[in-house]
Coordinates of C-alpha atoms in Angstrom, one line a residue:
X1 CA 38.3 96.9 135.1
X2 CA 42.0 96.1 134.7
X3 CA 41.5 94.1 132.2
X4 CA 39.6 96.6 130.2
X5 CA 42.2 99.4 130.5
X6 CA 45.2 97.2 130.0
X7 CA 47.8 99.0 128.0
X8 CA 50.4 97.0 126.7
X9 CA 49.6 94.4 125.5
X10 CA 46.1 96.0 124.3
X11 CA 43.3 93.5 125.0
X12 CA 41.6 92.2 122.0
X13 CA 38.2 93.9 121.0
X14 CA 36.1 90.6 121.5
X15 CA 38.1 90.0 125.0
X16 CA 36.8 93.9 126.1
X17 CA 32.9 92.9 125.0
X18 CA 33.1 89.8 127.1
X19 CA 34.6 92.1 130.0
X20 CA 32.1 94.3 129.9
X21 CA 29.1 92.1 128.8
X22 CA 30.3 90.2 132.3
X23 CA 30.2 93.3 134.3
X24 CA 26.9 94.4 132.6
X25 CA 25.2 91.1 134.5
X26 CA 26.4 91.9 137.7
X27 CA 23.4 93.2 139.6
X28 CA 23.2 97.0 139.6
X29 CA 23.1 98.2 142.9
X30 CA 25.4 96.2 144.3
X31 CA 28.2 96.3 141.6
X32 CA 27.6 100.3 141.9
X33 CA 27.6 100.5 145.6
X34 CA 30.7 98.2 145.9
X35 CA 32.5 100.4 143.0
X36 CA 31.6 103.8 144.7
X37 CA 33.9 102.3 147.6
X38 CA 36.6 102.5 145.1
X39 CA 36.3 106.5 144.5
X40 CA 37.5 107.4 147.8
X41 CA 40.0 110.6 147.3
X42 CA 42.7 108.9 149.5
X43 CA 43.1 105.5 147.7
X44 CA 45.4 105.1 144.7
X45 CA 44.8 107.0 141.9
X46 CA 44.9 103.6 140.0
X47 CA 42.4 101.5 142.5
X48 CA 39.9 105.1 141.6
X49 CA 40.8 105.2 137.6
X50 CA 40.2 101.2 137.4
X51 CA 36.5 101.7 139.2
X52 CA 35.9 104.3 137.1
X53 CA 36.3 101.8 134.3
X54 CA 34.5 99.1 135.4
X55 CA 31.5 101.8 136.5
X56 CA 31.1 102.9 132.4
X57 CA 30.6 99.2 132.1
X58 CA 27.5 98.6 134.5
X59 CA 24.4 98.1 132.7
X60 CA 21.8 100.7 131.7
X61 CA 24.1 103.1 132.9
X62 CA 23.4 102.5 135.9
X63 CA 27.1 103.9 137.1
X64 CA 26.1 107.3 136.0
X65 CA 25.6 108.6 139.3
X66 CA 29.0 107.4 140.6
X67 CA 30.8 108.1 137.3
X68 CA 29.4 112.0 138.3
X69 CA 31.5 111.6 141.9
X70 CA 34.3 111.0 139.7
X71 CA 33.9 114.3 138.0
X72 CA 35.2 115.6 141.1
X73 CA 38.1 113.3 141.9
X74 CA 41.6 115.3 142.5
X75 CA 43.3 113.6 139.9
X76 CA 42.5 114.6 136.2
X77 CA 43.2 111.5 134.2
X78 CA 40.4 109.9 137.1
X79 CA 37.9 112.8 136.0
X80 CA 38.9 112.3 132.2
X81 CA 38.1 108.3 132.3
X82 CA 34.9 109.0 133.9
X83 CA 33.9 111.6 131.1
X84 CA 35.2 109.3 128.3
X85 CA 33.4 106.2 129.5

């Protein structure tokens, strides 16, 4: 997921499909379940923006219940990343 949102340098577009192809692979319940972990409103805003990321990138969006938690994270550029991805 960091290496998805990287900034500066931006990551290459072929280096973001193989990111996410990778992350697509991982088995779905357990990526998700491990990811939710990540959402909790007391951890770093970065640690909850970064699984927010890697959640758009879980196959057959199977995130999308988790990317809906983060609708309702405290921090707005958390609940923007989870509308955009």
């Amino acid at each position: 997921a960091l290496a998805l949102s990287r900034r500066d340098p931006a990551p290459e577009p072929a280096f973001v499909d193989e990111v996410r192809r990778a992350i697509g692979r991982l088995p779905v319940a357990e990526c998700v379940a491990q990811l939710r972990e990540h959402l909790a409103p007391n951890l770093p805003v970065g640690e909850r923006y970064y699984a927010v990321v890697a959640l758009g990138a879980v196959q057959n969006a199977g995130g999308l219940p988790a990317l809906l938690e983060a609708l309702k994270d405290p921090e707005a550029q958390v609940r923007r990343k989870a509308v955009d991805v």
